[in-house]
Amino acid sequence: KRKVFGAAFATINNEFAGTFKTLTDGQAWLELENKEEMFTGGIYMMASFRGKPAWESSSMSGGEKSVTAVALILAIQKVNPHPFYLFDEIDQNLDQANSQSLASFFKERSSQAQIIVVSLKDTMVAGSGVAYGVYNVAGISRIVRAKMEVQVKSG
Amino acid sequence: KRKVFGAAFATINNEFAGTFKTLTDGQAWLELENKEEMFTGGIYMMASFRGKPAWESSSMSGGEKSVTAVALILAIQKVNPHPFYLFDEIDQNLDQANSQSLASFFKERSSQAQIIVVSLKDTMVAGSGVAYGVYNVAGISRIVRAKMEVQVKSG
Amino acid sequence: GYIRRLEVKGFKSFGPRALTITFEQGLNVVTGPNGSGKSNIADAILFALGENSPRVLRAAQGRLTGLIYDPKREAVEARRAAEGAEGEAGEGAARSFSPEDRPTSCKVSLQIDNADRKIPVDSDLVTLTRELKNNGENSYYLNGKKSTKSMIADFLEVSGLSPSGLNVIPQGAATRVADLTPDEKRKMIEDVV
Amino acid sequence: GYIRRLEVKGFKSFGPRALTITFEQGLNVVTGPNGSGKSNIADAILFALGENSPRVLRAAQGRLTGLIYDPKREAVEARRAAEGAEGEAGEGAARSFSPEDRPTSCKVSLQIDNADRKIPVDSDLVTLTRELKNNGENSYYLNGKKSTKSMIADFLEVSGLSPSGLNVIPQGAATRVADLTPDEKRKMIEDVV
Ligand SMILES: Nc1ncnc2c1ncn2[C@@H]1O[C@H](COP(=O)(O)OP(=O)(O)OP(=O)(O)O)[C@@H](O)[C@H]1O
Ligand SMILES: Nc1ncnc2c1ncn2[C@@H]1O[C@H](COP(=O)(O)OP(=O)(O)OP(=O)(O)O)[C@@H](O)[C@H]1O
Ligand SMILES: [Mg+2]
Ligand SMILES: [Mg+2]
């Protein structure tokens, strides 16, 4: 059990650093509270955003914490691949730059597995292959589909 | 104590209905779990969005819950007026229409008291009197101020 | 095994009639106003994959039967009566909002692509169907043939489809992961390994 | 009593040098990228108004002294050494990021308009200043004159400025209010009455 956890932790840590780098061009890593006894301590999420010093996630801003958590989630997903992924407004408190880079990340990753993303942001909709518009008439949901043309530029 | 609470509850309930109507053109109201013994029961937040049936807040969508909670917060603030108010990304999960109407609500209310709003949304920035752009250089925050021209149209 | 089609009938805000969504293999972005029904799509997918927690599915009144479309008839009747009292105009508007009766069940079918035969069934498509009646009874079907909850659970496990390992991230979950304590973060990673 | 100016020095990400923000009476919207320092403005205002909880002020390491600007020198030194090993280019870039030493204190001054004399002080402006040293010692000033924590608390109460009754809504609070239980909602209203 300890060996399996150790190996998975190392893989997740690598993926986490790679994903965070792709998303923000910064550096991120996981630190074990207790290296000897992995199961007795916690795990710290550390990151340094481009041009800024490194902080533990509890001292980051709301959006910085989210981006770091998203990078960790995406890294953990790699360890346990699925044929489809579903994200519901995961970009809620990201600024324009971070949501743009997440949209490109999803576009890239969607060549390996199906991704369904719920989002209110134009950046995410513009970057998609297919967009689904949901609306409500007298309490009943309806859905229209629109294939996004390749040349769509987000406004 | 019971009388004071009862009176404040009635005022908040009125304000809540009025604010919700202004924000969404729907109807909202508070229900006491136990009308006889106010202090032993809880308070339910009920609302019906335009064209939709009424639901208790726990059965609403994420954004609907937020809008309803914002209306309640704004109503409670009326009971206990302050010279200034500060809201930090209160519009985070609101769609375009709801953030637009919240932006107009703040504009209107800012004639009675100072309002400072932190927001990532263009709708909120475009509707302001003065905008402050915060940015970070090598870990240090800097701030620039811009007086919004009256004719600014949000893109 | 990507999701090709989702068919719902009587499930949450999708109403009493059948509704179909066809998904693509690549990136599908779902957007729309607050309260339009976006998260209910995620709930429908989880329901078909066997999710049983009313909290996770955000079922009204905290009971699974709260997933069945509820036109809130009694509320509408009450309002219509009030509008009726205000004259004919109310009648017209109210009539266009004539919600049907509440269905006695909700049903969700999930059609999964199996061209790569990763799922141990010899067909290009695999259809998972789950129906919940208002008496709380669930029925499960695999490619149209009646099955049981545990058989479906085993089937999902073997075909790598059971929603675990964080492949479905509900609304607000990323912010919650960001605010986990160091111990909770370790536990999250342990659960996936 | 609206806020006219906020002056910070050595407070969180505002760095060791003094920084001033002048606010208007009407609607002021603060915007900027993630991590730029927007919420730190709210924290500075709450700090000057006497807020003492490291959690509410989001102070690093859960201690009030975590509010003092921290250039994270040891992290920068470590990185610079690593960059230095990669040749001269690293040196140039690193030099432009030469954070000053960590200040020994942080200070916030809040200038409040008092033309309407609602605050019981005979001056057009009222300035509240709070300084926190790295030994944990706080000093409070009212219009430049040394005061005490309890005198400031009383003063704020009398002038209707103490942050209570929900006039400051921190990041994420609206979503938390939406998810309160019915009992917690009643308690929220009771607290304000
Ligand atoms: N004592 C300190 N010294 C230096 N920087 C600090 C200190 N405490 C916090 N910070 C940093 O301040 C930065 C800005 O935080 P803040 O929460 O104000 O951002 P924000 O603009 O609100 O971002 P978001 O849009 O993500 O909410 C963070 O990157 C955080 O690491
Ligand atoms: N059993 C039900 N019958 C009818 N409507 C329901 C039922 N259960 C929930 N609803 C309604 O479904 C609506 C849509 O909810 P959903 O959470 O999918 O919205 P959303 O598009 O995700 O919105 P947001 O952007 O705010 O997250 C809500 O208004 C809710 O009241
Ligand atoms: Mg939703
Ligand atoms: Mg913030």
PDB file of C-alpha atoms in Angstrom, chain D residues 13-192:
ATOM      1  CA  SER D  13       1.064  42.332  -1.358  1.00  0.00           C
ATOM      2  CA  PHE D  14       1.236  46.172  -1.377  1.00  0.00           C
ATOM      3  CA  GLY D  15       4.952  45.948  -0.624  1.00  0.00           C
ATOM      4  CA  PRO D  16       7.215  47.962   1.666  1.00  0.00           C
ATOM      5  CA  ARG D  17       6.553  51.388   0.135  1.00  0.00           C
ATOM      6  CA  ALA D  18       3.498  53.518   0.903  1.00  0.00           C
ATOM      7  CA  LEU D  19       0.620  53.243  -1.528  1.00  0.00           C
ATOM      8  CA  THR D  20      -2.498  55.413  -1.626  1.00  0.00           C
ATOM      9  CA  ILE D  21      -5.918  54.827  -3.170  1.00  0.00           C
ATOM     10  CA  THR D  22      -8.442  57.652  -3.408  1.00  0.00           C
ATOM     11  CA  PHE D  23     -12.066  56.501  -3.552  1.00  0.00           C
ATOM     12  CA  GLU D  24     -15.143  58.357  -4.838  1.00  0.00           C
ATOM     13  CA  GLN D  25     -18.442  58.767  -3.070  1.00  0.00           C
ATOM     14  CA  GLY D  26     -20.547  56.837  -5.627  1.00  0.00           C
ATOM     15  CA  LEU D  27     -19.774  53.468  -7.230  1.00  0.00           C
ATOM     16  CA  ASN D  28     -16.141  52.330  -7.229  1.00  0.00           C
ATOM     17  CA  VAL D  29     -15.347  49.120  -9.128  1.00  0.00           C
ATOM     18  CA  VAL D  30     -12.033  47.360  -8.492  1.00  0.00           C
ATOM     19  CA  THR D  31     -10.904  44.905 -11.142  1.00  0.00           C
ATOM     20  CA  GLY D  32      -7.714  43.094 -12.207  1.00  0.00           C
ATOM     21  CA  PRO D  33      -6.212  39.641 -12.784  1.00  0.00           C
ATOM     22  CA  ASN D  34      -6.289  36.773 -10.290  1.00  0.00           C
ATOM     23  CA  GLY D  35      -3.780  37.364  -7.491  1.00  0.00           C
ATOM     24  CA  SER D  36      -3.270  41.040  -8.306  1.00  0.00           C
ATOM     25  CA  GLY D  37      -4.324  42.292  -4.856  1.00  0.00           C
ATOM     26  CA  LYS D  38      -8.042  43.186  -5.050  1.00  0.00           C
ATOM     27  CA  SER D  39      -9.189  41.284  -1.953  1.00  0.00           C
ATOM     28  CA  ASN D  40      -6.165  42.612  -0.065  1.00  0.00           C
ATOM     29  CA  ILE D  41      -7.762  46.061  -0.407  1.00  0.00           C
ATOM     30  CA  ALA D  42     -10.832  44.775   1.449  1.00  0.00           C
ATOM     31  CA  ASP D  43      -8.558  43.201   4.081  1.00  0.00           C
ATOM     32  CA  ALA D  44      -6.710  46.519   4.563  1.00  0.00           C
ATOM     33  CA  ILE D  45      -9.999  48.354   5.176  1.00  0.00           C
ATOM     34  CA  LEU D  46     -11.161  45.717   7.682  1.00  0.00           C
ATOM     35  CA  PHE D  47      -7.750  45.798   9.422  1.00  0.00           C
ATOM     36  CA  ALA D  48      -7.976  49.573   9.910  1.00  0.00           C
ATOM     37  CA  LEU D  49     -11.513  49.153  11.282  1.00  0.00           C
ATOM     38  CA  GLY D  50     -10.196  46.836  13.988  1.00  0.00           C
ATOM     39  CA  GLU D  51     -10.785  43.367  12.526  1.00  0.00           C
ATOM     40  CA  ASN D  52      -8.573  40.994  14.533  1.00  0.00           C
ATOM     41  CA  SER D  53      -9.190  37.529  13.124  1.00  0.00           C
ATOM     42  CA  PRO D  54      -6.259  36.160  11.012  1.00  0.00           C
ATOM     43  CA  ARG D  55      -8.812  33.967   9.227  1.00  0.00           C
ATOM     44  CA  VAL D  56     -11.085  36.867   8.202  1.00  0.00           C
ATOM     45  CA  LEU D  57      -8.042  38.936   7.116  1.00  0.00           C
ATOM     46  CA  ARG D  58      -6.622  35.820   5.377  1.00  0.00           C
ATOM     47  CA  ALA D  59      -3.253  36.363   7.097  1.00  0.00           C
ATOM     48  CA  ALA D  60      -0.469  33.945   6.052  1.00  0.00           C
ATOM     49  CA  GLN D  61       0.385  31.201   8.557  1.00  0.00           C
ATOM     50  CA  GLY D  62      -2.840  32.018  10.422  1.00  0.00           C
ATOM     51  CA  ARG D  63      -1.075  34.738  12.472  1.00  0.00           C
ATOM     52  CA  LEU D  64      -1.671  38.483  12.289  1.00  0.00           C
ATOM     53  CA  THR D  65       2.040  39.101  11.648  1.00  0.00           C
ATOM     54  CA  GLY D  66       1.483  37.207   8.381  1.00  0.00           C
ATOM     55  CA  LEU D  67      -0.138  40.442   7.156  1.00  0.00           C
ATOM     56  CA  ILE D  68       3.279  42.110   6.943  1.00  0.00           C
ATOM     57  CA  TYR D  69       4.615  42.156   3.371  1.00  0.00           C
ATOM     58  CA  ASP D  70       6.720  39.066   2.819  1.00  0.00           C
ATOM     59  CA  PRO D  71       9.065  39.164  -0.199  1.00  0.00           C
ATOM     60  CA  LYS D  72       9.719  35.464   0.441  1.00  0.00           C
ATOM     61  CA  ARG D  73      13.396  36.306   0.274  1.00  0.00           C
ATOM     62  CA  GLU D  74      14.627  32.846   1.054  1.00  0.00           C
ATOM     63  CA  ALA D  75      12.593  31.430  -1.853  1.00  0.00           C
ATOM     64  CA  VAL D  76      13.898  34.089  -4.212  1.00  0.00           C
ATOM     65  CA  GLU D  77      17.480  33.577  -3.077  1.00  0.00           C
ATOM     66  CA  ALA D  78      17.141  29.858  -3.652  1.00  0.00           C
ATOM     67  CA  ARG D  79      15.735  30.398  -7.114  1.00  0.00           C
ATOM     68  CA  ARG D  80      18.295  33.058  -8.007  1.00  0.00           C
ATOM     69  CA  ALA D  81      21.086  30.669  -7.053  1.00  0.00           C
ATOM     70  CA  ALA D  82      19.532  28.082  -9.359  1.00  0.00           C
ATOM     71  CA  GLU D  83      19.164  30.654 -12.161  1.00  0.00           C
ATOM     72  CA  GLY D  84      22.716  31.948 -11.542  1.00  0.00           C
ATOM     73  CA  ALA D  85      23.931  28.450 -12.278  1.00  0.00           C
ATOM     74  CA  GLU D  86      22.270  28.740 -15.686  1.00  0.00           C
ATOM     75  CA  GLY D  87      24.415  31.730 -16.702  1.00  0.00           C
ATOM     76  CA  GLU D  88      24.235  35.509 -16.826  1.00  0.00           C
ATOM     77  CA  ALA D  89      20.743  35.818 -18.298  1.00  0.00           C
ATOM     78  CA  GLY D  90      19.291  34.610 -15.024  1.00  0.00           C
ATOM     79  CA  GLU D  91      21.134  37.346 -13.163  1.00  0.00           C
ATOM     80  CA  GLY D  92      19.596  40.140 -15.205  1.00  0.00           C
ATOM     81  CA  ALA D  93      16.052  38.892 -14.804  1.00  0.00           C
ATOM     82  CA  ALA D  94      16.523  38.157 -11.141  1.00  0.00           C
ATOM     83  CA  ARG D  95      17.932  41.614 -10.428  1.00  0.00           C
ATOM     84  CA  SER D  96      14.805  43.316 -11.669  1.00  0.00           C
ATOM     85  CA  PHE D  97      12.979  41.311  -9.033  1.00  0.00           C
ATOM     86  CA  SER D  98      15.029  42.476  -6.092  1.00  0.00           C
ATOM     87  CA  PRO D  99      12.399  42.513  -3.383  1.00  0.00           C
ATOM     88  CA  GLU D 100      13.303  44.702  -0.474  1.00  0.00           C
ATOM     89  CA  ASP D 101      13.818  43.367   2.982  1.00  0.00           C
ATOM     90  CA  ARG D 102      10.771  42.353   4.916  1.00  0.00           C
ATOM     91  CA  PRO D 103       9.439  45.399   6.754  1.00  0.00           C
ATOM     92  CA  THR D 104       9.169  45.170  10.538  1.00  0.00           C
ATOM     93  CA  SER D 105       5.588  46.387  10.535  1.00  0.00           C
ATOM     94  CA  CYS D 106       2.533  47.070   8.417  1.00  0.00           C
ATOM     95  CA  LYS D 107       0.433  50.184   8.615  1.00  0.00           C
ATOM     96  CA  VAL D 108      -2.985  51.129   7.227  1.00  0.00           C
ATOM     97  CA  SER D 109      -4.630  54.551   7.384  1.00  0.00           C
ATOM     98  CA  LEU D 110      -8.265  55.093   6.481  1.00  0.00           C
ATOM     99  CA  GLN D 111      -9.408  58.636   5.785  1.00  0.00           C
ATOM    100  CA  ILE D 112     -13.174  59.000   6.223  1.00  0.00           C
ATOM    101  CA  ASP D 113     -15.198  61.990   5.034  1.00  0.00           C
ATOM    102  CA  ASN D 114     -17.002  63.749   7.860  1.00  0.00           C
ATOM    103  CA  ALA D 115     -18.396  66.873   6.169  1.00  0.00           C
ATOM    104  CA  ASP D 116     -21.849  65.822   7.409  1.00  0.00           C
ATOM    105  CA  ARG D 117     -20.436  65.624  10.982  1.00  0.00           C
ATOM    106  CA  LYS D 118     -22.198  62.303  11.561  1.00  0.00           C
ATOM    107  CA  ILE D 119     -19.031  61.174  13.291  1.00  0.00           C
ATOM    108  CA  PRO D 120     -18.723  62.975  16.654  1.00  0.00           C
ATOM    109  CA  VAL D 121     -15.449  64.727  15.796  1.00  0.00           C
ATOM    110  CA  ASP D 122     -15.195  68.349  14.722  1.00  0.00           C
ATOM    111  CA  SER D 123     -13.248  67.944  11.490  1.00  0.00           C
ATOM    112  CA  ASP D 124     -14.061  67.422   7.824  1.00  0.00           C
ATOM    113  CA  LEU D 125     -11.879  64.319   7.728  1.00  0.00           C
ATOM    114  CA  VAL D 126     -11.355  61.566  10.258  1.00  0.00           C
ATOM    115  CA  THR D 127      -8.233  59.443   9.894  1.00  0.00           C
ATOM    116  CA  LEU D 128      -8.012  56.013  11.527  1.00  0.00           C
ATOM    117  CA  THR D 129      -4.552  54.460  11.578  1.00  0.00           C
ATOM    118  CA  ARG D 130      -3.473  51.050  12.766  1.00  0.00           C
ATOM    119  CA  GLU D 131       0.079  49.742  12.839  1.00  0.00           C
ATOM    120  CA  LEU D 132       1.099  46.154  13.604  1.00  0.00           C
ATOM    121  CA  LYS D 133       4.737  45.332  14.437  1.00  0.00           C
ATOM    122  CA  ASN D 134       6.330  41.944  13.793  1.00  0.00           C
ATOM    123  CA  ASN D 135       6.374  41.356  17.571  1.00  0.00           C
ATOM    124  CA  GLY D 136       2.582  41.308  17.456  1.00  0.00           C
ATOM    125  CA  GLU D 137       2.119  44.760  19.020  1.00  0.00           C
ATOM    126  CA  ASN D 138      -0.696  46.933  17.658  1.00  0.00           C
ATOM    127  CA  SER D 139      -0.885  50.718  17.842  1.00  0.00           C
ATOM    128  CA  TYR D 140      -4.005  52.716  17.049  1.00  0.00           C
ATOM    129  CA  TYR D 141      -4.289  56.418  16.116  1.00  0.00           C
ATOM    130  CA  LEU D 142      -7.310  58.680  15.648  1.00  0.00           C
ATOM    131  CA  ASN D 143      -6.533  61.833  13.641  1.00  0.00           C
ATOM    132  CA  GLY D 144      -2.864  61.357  14.424  1.00  0.00           C
ATOM    133  CA  LYS D 145      -3.340  61.049  18.217  1.00  0.00           C
ATOM    134  CA  LYS D 146      -2.412  57.800  19.861  1.00  0.00           C
ATOM    135  CA  SER D 147      -5.408  55.844  21.051  1.00  0.00           C
ATOM    136  CA  THR D 148      -6.278  52.345  22.268  1.00  0.00           C
ATOM    137  CA  LYS D 149      -8.061  49.385  20.718  1.00  0.00           C
ATOM    138  CA  SER D 150     -11.127  49.720  22.969  1.00  0.00           C
ATOM    139  CA  MET D 151     -11.365  53.489  22.437  1.00  0.00           C
ATOM    140  CA  ILE D 152     -11.313  52.945  18.686  1.00  0.00           C
ATOM    141  CA  ALA D 153     -13.933  50.182  19.005  1.00  0.00           C
ATOM    142  CA  ASP D 154     -16.202  52.522  20.972  1.00  0.00           C
ATOM    143  CA  PHE D 155     -15.592  55.331  18.525  1.00  0.00           C
ATOM    144  CA  LEU D 156     -16.516  53.086  15.568  1.00  0.00           C
ATOM    145  CA  GLU D 157     -19.661  51.924  17.316  1.00  0.00           C
ATOM    146  CA  VAL D 158     -20.830  55.479  18.013  1.00  0.00           C
ATOM    147  CA  SER D 159     -20.113  56.655  14.462  1.00  0.00           C
ATOM    148  CA  GLY D 160     -21.827  53.669  12.805  1.00  0.00           C
ATOM    149  CA  LEU D 161     -18.612  52.555  11.130  1.00  0.00           C
ATOM    150  CA  SER D 162     -17.898  49.240  12.807  1.00  0.00           C
ATOM    151  CA  PRO D 163     -18.076  46.495  10.157  1.00  0.00           C
ATOM    152  CA  SER D 164     -21.218  44.698  11.264  1.00  0.00           C
ATOM    153  CA  GLY D 165     -24.650  44.176   9.798  1.00  0.00           C
ATOM    154  CA  LEU D 166     -23.165  42.704   6.651  1.00  0.00           C
ATOM    155  CA  ASN D 167     -21.790  45.900   5.132  1.00  0.00           C
ATOM    156  CA  VAL D 168     -18.628  44.068   4.026  1.00  0.00           C
ATOM    157  CA  ILE D 169     -19.247  40.908   1.937  1.00  0.00           C
ATOM    158  CA  PRO D 170     -15.973  38.957   1.465  1.00  0.00           C
ATOM    159  CA  GLN D 171     -15.166  36.807  -1.584  1.00  0.00           C
ATOM    160  CA  GLY D 172     -17.334  33.656  -1.625  1.00  0.00           C
ATOM    161  CA  ALA D 173     -19.686  34.896   1.140  1.00  0.00           C
ATOM    162  CA  ALA D 174     -22.776  35.166  -1.085  1.00  0.00           C
ATOM    163  CA  THR D 175     -22.466  31.513  -2.095  1.00  0.00           C
ATOM    164  CA  ARG D 176     -22.040  30.601   1.594  1.00  0.00           C
ATOM    165  CA  VAL D 177     -25.213  32.546   2.530  1.00  0.00           C
ATOM    166  CA  ALA D 178     -27.072  30.704  -0.234  1.00  0.00           C
ATOM    167  CA  ASP D 179     -26.051  27.371   1.301  1.00  0.00           C
ATOM    168  CA  LEU D 180     -26.927  28.205   4.949  1.00  0.00           C
ATOM    169  CA  THR D 181     -29.444  25.919   6.672  1.00  0.00           C
ATOM    170  CA  PRO D 182     -32.802  27.472   7.672  1.00  0.00           C
ATOM    171  CA  ASP D 183     -31.584  27.757  11.294  1.00  0.00           C
ATOM    172  CA  GLU D 184     -28.389  29.484  10.233  1.00  0.00           C
ATOM    173  CA  LYS D 185     -30.432  31.946   8.154  1.00  0.00           C
ATOM    174  CA  ARG D 186     -32.542  32.809  11.181  1.00  0.00           C
ATOM    175  CA  LYS D 187     -29.396  33.319  13.232  1.00  0.00           C
ATOM    176  CA  MET D 188     -27.938  35.609  10.545  1.00  0.00           C
ATOM    177  CA  ILE D 189     -31.028  37.823  10.760  1.00  0.00           C
ATOM    178  CA  GLU D 190     -31.068  37.694  14.567  1.00  0.00           C
ATOM    179  CA  ASP D 191     -27.443  38.886  14.696  1.00  0.00           C
ATOM    180  CA  VAL D 192     -28.275  42.021  12.739  1.00  0.00           C
TER     181      VAL D 192
END
